CSV table of C-alpha atoms in Angstrom, one decimal:
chain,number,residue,atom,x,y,z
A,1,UNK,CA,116.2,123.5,61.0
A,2,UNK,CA,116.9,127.4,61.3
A,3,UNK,CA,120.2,129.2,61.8
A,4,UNK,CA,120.1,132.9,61.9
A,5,UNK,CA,123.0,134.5,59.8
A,6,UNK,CA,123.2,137.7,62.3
A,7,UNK,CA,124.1,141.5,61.2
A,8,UNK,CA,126.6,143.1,63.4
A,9,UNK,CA,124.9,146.3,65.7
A,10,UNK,CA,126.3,149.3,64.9
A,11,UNK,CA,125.7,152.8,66.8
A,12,UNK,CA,123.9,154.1,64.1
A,13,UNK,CA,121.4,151.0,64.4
A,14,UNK,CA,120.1,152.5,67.4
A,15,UNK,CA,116.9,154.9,67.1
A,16,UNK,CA,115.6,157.3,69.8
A,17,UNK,CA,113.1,155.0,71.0
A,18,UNK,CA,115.8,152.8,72.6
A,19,UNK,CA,115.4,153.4,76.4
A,20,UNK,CA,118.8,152.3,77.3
A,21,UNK,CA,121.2,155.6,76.6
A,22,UNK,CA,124.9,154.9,75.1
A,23,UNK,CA,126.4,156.1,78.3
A,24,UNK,CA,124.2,154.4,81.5
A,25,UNK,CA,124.9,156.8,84.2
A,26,UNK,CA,121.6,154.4,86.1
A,27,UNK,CA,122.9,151.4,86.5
A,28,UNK,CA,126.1,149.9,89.4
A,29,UNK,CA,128.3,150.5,89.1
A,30,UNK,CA,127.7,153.7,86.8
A,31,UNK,CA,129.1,153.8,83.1
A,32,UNK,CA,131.7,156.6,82.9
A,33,UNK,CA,132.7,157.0,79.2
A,34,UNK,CA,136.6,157.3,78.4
A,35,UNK,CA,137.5,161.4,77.2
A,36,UNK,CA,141.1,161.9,76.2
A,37,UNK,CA,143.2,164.1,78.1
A,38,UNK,CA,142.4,162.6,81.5
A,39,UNK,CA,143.8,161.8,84.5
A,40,UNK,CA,143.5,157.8,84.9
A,41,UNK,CA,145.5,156.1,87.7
A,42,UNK,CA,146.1,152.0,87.7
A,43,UNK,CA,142.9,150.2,88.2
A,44,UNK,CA,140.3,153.2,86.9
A,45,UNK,CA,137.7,151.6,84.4
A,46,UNK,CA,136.1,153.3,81.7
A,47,UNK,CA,133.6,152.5,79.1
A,48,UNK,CA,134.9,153.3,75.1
A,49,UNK,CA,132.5,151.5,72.0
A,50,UNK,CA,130.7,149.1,74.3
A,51,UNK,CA,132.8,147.9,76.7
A,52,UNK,CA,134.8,148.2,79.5
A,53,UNK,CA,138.0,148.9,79.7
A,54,UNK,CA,140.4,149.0,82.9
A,55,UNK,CA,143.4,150.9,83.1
A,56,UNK,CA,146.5,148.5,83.5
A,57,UNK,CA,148.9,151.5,84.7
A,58,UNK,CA,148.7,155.4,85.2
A,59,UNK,CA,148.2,158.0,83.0
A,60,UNK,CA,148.3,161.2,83.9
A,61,UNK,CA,149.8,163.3,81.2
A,62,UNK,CA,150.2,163.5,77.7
A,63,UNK,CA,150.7,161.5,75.7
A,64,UNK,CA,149.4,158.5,77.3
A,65,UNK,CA,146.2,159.7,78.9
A,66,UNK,CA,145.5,160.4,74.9
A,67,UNK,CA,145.7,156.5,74.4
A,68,UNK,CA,142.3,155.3,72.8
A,69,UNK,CA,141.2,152.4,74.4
A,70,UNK,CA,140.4,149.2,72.1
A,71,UNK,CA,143.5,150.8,69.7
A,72,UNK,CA,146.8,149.3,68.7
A,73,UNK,CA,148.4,151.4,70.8
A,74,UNK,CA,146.1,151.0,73.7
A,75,UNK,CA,148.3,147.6,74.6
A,76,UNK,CA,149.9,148.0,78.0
A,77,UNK,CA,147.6,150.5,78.7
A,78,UNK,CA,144.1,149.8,78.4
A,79,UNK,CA,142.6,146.1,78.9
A,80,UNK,CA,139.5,145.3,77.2
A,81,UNK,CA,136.8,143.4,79.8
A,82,UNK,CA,135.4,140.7,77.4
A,83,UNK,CA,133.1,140.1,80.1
A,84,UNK,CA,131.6,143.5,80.7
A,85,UNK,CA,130.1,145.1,77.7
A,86,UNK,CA,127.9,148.9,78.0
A,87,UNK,CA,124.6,148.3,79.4
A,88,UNK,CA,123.0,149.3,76.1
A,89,UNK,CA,125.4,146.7,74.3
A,90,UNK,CA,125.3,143.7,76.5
A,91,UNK,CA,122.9,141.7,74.2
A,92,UNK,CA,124.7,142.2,71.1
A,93,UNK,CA,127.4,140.7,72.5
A,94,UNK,CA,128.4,136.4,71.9
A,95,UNK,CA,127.6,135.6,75.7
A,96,UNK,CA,124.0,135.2,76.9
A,97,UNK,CA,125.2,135.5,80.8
A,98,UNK,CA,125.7,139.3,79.7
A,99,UNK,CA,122.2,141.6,80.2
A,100,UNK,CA,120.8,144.8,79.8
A,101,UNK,CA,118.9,145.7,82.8
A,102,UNK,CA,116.5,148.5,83.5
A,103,UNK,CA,113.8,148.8,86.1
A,104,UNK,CA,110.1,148.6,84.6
A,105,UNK,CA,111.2,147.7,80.8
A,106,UNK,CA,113.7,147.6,78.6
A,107,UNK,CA,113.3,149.5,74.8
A,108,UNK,CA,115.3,148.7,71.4
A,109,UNK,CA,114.8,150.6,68.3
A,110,UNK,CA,116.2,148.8,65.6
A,111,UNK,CA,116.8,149.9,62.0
A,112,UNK,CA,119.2,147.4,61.0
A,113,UNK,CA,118.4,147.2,57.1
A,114,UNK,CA,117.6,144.1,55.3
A,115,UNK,CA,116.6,141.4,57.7
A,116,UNK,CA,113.8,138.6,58.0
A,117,UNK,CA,114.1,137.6,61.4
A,118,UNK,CA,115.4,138.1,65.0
A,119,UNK,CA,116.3,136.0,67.7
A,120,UNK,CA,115.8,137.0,71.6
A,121,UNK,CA,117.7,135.0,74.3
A,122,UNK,CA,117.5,135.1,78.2
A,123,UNK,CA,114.6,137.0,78.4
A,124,UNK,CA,113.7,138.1,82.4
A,125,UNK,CA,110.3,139.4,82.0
A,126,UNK,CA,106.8,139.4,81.6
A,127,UNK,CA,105.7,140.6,78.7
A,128,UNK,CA,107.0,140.7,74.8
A,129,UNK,CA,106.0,143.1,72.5
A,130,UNK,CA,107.6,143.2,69.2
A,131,UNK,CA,106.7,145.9,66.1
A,132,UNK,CA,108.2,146.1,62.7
A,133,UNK,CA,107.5,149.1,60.6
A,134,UNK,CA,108.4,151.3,57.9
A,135,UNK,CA,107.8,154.8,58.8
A,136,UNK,CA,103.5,154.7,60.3
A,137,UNK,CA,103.1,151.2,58.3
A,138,UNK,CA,102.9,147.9,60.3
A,139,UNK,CA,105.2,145.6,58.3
A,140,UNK,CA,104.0,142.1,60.3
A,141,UNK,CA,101.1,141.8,63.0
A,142,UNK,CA,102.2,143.6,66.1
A,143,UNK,CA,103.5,140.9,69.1
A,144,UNK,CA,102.1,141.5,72.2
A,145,UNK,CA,103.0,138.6,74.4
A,146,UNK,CA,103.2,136.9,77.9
A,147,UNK,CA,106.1,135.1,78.6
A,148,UNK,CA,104.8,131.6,80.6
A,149,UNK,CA,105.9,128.6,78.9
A,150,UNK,CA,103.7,125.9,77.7
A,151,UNK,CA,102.4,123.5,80.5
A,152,UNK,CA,103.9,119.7,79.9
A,153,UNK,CA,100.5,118.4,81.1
A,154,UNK,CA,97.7,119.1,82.9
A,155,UNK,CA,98.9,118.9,86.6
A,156,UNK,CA,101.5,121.1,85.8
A,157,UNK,CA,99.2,123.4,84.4
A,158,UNK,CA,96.6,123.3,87.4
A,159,UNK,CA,99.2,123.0,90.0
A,160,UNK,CA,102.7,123.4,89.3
A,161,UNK,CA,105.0,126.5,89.3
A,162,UNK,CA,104.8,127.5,85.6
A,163,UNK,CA,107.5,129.3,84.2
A,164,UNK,CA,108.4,132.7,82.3
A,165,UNK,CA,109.5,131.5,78.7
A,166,UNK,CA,113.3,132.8,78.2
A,167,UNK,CA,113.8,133.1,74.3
A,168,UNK,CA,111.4,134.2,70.9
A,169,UNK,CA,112.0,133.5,67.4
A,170,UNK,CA,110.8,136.1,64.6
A,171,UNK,CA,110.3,135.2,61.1
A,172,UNK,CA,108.7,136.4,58.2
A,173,UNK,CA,109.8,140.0,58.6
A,174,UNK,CA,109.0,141.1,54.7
A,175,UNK,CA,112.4,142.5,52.6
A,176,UNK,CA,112.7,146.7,53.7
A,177,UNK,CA,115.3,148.5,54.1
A,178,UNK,CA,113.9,150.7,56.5
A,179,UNK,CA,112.1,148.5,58.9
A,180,UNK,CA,112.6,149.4,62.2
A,181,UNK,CA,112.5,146.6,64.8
A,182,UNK,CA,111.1,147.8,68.4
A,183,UNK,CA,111.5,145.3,70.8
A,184,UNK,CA,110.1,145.9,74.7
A,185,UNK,CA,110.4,143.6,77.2
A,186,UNK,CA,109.0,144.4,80.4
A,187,UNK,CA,107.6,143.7,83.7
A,188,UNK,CA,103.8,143.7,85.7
A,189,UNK,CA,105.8,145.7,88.5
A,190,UNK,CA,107.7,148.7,87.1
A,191,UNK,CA,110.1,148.8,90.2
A,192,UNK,CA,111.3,145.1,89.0
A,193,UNK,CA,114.0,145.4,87.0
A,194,UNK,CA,113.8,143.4,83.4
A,195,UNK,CA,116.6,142.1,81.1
A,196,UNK,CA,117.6,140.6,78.4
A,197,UNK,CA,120.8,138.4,77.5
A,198,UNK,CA,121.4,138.1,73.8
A,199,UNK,CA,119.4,139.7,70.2
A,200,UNK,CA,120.5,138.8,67.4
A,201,UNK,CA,118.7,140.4,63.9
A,202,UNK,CA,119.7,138.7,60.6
A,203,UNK,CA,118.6,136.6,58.1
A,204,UNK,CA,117.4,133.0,58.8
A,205,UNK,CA,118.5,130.2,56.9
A,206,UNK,CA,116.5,126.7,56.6
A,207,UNK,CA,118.0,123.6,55.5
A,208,UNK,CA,114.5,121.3,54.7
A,209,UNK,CA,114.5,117.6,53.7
A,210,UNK,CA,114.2,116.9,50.2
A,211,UNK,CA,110.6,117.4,48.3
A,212,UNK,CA,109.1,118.9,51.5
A,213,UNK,CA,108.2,121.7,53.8
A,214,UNK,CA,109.3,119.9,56.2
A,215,UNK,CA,113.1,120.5,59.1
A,216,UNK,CA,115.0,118.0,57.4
A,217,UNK,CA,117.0,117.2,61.3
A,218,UNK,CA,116.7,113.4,61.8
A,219,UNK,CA,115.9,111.6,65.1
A,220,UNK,CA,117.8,111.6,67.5
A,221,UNK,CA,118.9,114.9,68.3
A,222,UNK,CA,120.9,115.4,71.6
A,223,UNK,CA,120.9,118.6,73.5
A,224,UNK,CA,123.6,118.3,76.5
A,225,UNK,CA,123.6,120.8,79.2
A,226,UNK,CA,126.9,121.8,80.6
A,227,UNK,CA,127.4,122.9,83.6
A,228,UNK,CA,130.5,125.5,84.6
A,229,UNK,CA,130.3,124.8,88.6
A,230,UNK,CA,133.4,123.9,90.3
A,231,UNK,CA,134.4,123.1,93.9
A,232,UNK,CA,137.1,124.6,96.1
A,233,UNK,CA,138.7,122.1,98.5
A,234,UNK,CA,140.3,123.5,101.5
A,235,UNK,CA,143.2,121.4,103.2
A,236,UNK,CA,140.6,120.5,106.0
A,237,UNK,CA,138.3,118.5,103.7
A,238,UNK,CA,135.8,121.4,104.1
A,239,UNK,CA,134.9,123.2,100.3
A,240,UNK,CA,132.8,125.3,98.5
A,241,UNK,CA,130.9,125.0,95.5
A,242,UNK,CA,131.2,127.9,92.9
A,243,UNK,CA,128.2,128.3,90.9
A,244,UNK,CA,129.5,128.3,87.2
A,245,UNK,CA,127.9,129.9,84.1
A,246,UNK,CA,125.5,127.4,82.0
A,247,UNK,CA,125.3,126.3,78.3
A,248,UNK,CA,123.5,124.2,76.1
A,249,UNK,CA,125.1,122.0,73.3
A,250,UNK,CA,122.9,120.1,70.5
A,251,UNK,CA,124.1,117.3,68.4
A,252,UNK,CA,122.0,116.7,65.3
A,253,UNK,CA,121.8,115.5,61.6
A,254,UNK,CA,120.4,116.8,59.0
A,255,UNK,CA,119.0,115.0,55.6
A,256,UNK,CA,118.8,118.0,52.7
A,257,UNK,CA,118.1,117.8,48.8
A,258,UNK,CA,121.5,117.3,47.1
A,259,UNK,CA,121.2,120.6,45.0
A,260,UNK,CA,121.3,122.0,48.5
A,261,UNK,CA,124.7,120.8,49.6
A,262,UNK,CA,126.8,123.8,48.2
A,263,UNK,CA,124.5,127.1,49.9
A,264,UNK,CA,124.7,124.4,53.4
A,265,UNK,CA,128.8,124.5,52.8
A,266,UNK,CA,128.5,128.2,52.0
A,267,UNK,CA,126.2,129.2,55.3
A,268,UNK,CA,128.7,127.1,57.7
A,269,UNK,CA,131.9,129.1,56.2
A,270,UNK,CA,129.5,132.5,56.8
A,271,UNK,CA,128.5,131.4,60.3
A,272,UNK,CA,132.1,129.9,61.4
A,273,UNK,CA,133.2,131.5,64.8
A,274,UNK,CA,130.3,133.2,65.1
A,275,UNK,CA,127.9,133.1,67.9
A,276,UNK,CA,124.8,132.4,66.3
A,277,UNK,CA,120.7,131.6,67.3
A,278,UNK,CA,119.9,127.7,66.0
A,279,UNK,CA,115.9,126.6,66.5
A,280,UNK,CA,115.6,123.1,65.3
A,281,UNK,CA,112.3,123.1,64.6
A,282,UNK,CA,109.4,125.5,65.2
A,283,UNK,CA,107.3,122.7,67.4
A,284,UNK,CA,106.5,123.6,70.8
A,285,UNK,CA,107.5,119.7,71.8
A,286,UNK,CA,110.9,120.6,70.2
A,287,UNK,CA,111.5,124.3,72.2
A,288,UNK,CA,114.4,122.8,74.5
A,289,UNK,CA,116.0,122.3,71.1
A,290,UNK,CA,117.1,125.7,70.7
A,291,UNK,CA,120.2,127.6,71.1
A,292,UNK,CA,123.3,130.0,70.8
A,293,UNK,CA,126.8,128.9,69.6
A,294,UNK,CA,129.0,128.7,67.7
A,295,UNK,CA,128.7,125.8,64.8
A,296,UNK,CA,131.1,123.6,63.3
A,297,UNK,CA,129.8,120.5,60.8
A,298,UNK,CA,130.4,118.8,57.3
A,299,UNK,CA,128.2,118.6,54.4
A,300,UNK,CA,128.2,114.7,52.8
A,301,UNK,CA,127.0,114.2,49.6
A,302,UNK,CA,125.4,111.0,50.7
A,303,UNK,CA,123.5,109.7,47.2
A,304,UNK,CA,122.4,111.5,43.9
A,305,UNK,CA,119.5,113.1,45.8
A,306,UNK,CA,120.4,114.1,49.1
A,307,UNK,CA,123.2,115.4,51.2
A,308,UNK,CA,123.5,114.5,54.7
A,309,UNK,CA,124.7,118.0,56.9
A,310,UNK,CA,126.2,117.1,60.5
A,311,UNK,CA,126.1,120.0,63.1
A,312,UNK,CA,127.7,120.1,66.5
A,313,UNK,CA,126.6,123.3,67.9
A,314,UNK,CA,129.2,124.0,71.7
A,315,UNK,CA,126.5,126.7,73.3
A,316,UNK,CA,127.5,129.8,74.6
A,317,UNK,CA,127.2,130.8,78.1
């Protein structure tokens, strides 16, 4: 059972080899970054620190047009789009629905300082290629991946419609403070865009069963889908159905050795209203078992050598 303890991105995280620039002047509609001393009428968005942010009513002269956006004094002036960050930060975001895009491949340079793993989520492309280095030196064995899920059976294999796996989990990244993470995603066809929905860098955190290697999650795990659709009924019986954002919840138990009971208590106050990336276990058989949420649980000491940690994990969209 892994939970990744995320680091929050910061600008300065970002090294010249990301492809995705601060201010996407590409992309629709194009990013136009907020400068004081503007003219903004009601309705003009701009983008300040990684998001969006829509002007709620004009301002034209000083000194409300000096208003920072994302500021105390921003209220009644500037509204924050929770559901629009920059281009460059829409996978360091909490919502998976939220993607960088770029035509051919998308680029990020991480140095985010002590880590061991990283997380990628809603992945649209082809290929995955990962590095982790320390100035020339190769800290792990270069990634260099194509993204087609494993096959249930054979038919499916021969036959059926395979498809492009969505998420990766990376472990095992040795202790440096200046590894720097370079993650590309891209596509066969440079003229199809790629994307990517959530990244999260941090350090994972294992609860295993006692005396073993082994995930300590019980049987009986239950991963839920949800399903944001809705239908609009018209007075004339006719209606529409609005396709809705989707999510995954899991369920699960987990038996761990008793001395582990207070670091399990201390990693769910860490991770509490936190989006974060849950694998339950590292099997292929066990991939739909994975993740990103926010966690709630308890830890029961259940006998003098084990302690019995109950997870619900309500996905993110």
């Amino acid at each position: 059972m892994n939970i990744l303890l995320p680091k929050t991105i910061t600008t300065a995280m970002f090294g010249a080899g990301t492809n995705i620039p601060a201010v996407d002047t590409v992309i629709v509609p194009n990013e136009v970054e907020w400068a004081s001393g503007g003219s903004f009428a009601d309705g003009t968005r701009r983008t300040w620190k990684g998001y969006w942010y829509e002007a709620v009513q004009a301002m034209t002269t000083g000194p409300t047009n000096a208003i920072e956006p994302g500021t105390a004094a921003a209220e009644g002036y500037w509204l924050k789009d929770e559901g629009a960050p920059t281009n460059r930060m829409a996978p360091f975001d909490k919502y998976l629905f939220t993607k960088a895009r770029r035509a051919g491949s998308i680029v990020y340079e991480l140095t985010p300082g002590f880590v061991n793993g990283a997380a990628i989520y809603e992945i649209e492309g082809d290929n995955l290629e990962i590095t982790v280095k320390d100035g020339a030196t190769d800290l792990i064995t270069p990634i260099d991946i194509e993204l087609w899920e494993q096959a249930p059976g054979l038919w499916e294999y021969l036959f059926g419609e395979l498809e492009r796996g969505t998420y990766y989990a990376l472990k095992d990244i040795p202790i440096n403070p200046n590894a720097k993470i370079t993650i590309t995603i891209s596509r066969n066809n440079p003229a199809i865009e790629a994307a990517v929905g959530f990244i999260s860098v941090g350090n994972w955190k294992t609860l295993l069963a006692p005396l073993t290697q082994a995930s300590g999650v019980q049987y009986g795990v239950e991963a839920t889908t949800r399903d944001y659709s809705y239908s609009q009924e018209y007075k004339d019986g006719t209606y529409i159905d609005v396709e809705g954002r989707k999510a995954t919840d899991i369920n699960l138990s987990c038996v761990i050795d008793a001395a582990e009971a207070p670091s399990a208590k201390l990693l769910l106050e860490q991770i509490l209203g936190k989006a974060v990336a849950i694998e339950v276990s590292e099997l292929p058989k066990y991939s739909h078992l994975a993740t990103v949420g926010k966690v709630t649980g308890s830890v029961r000491s259940v006998n003098w050598p084990t302690a019995q940690v109950d997870l619900q994990i309500k996905g993110n969209v």
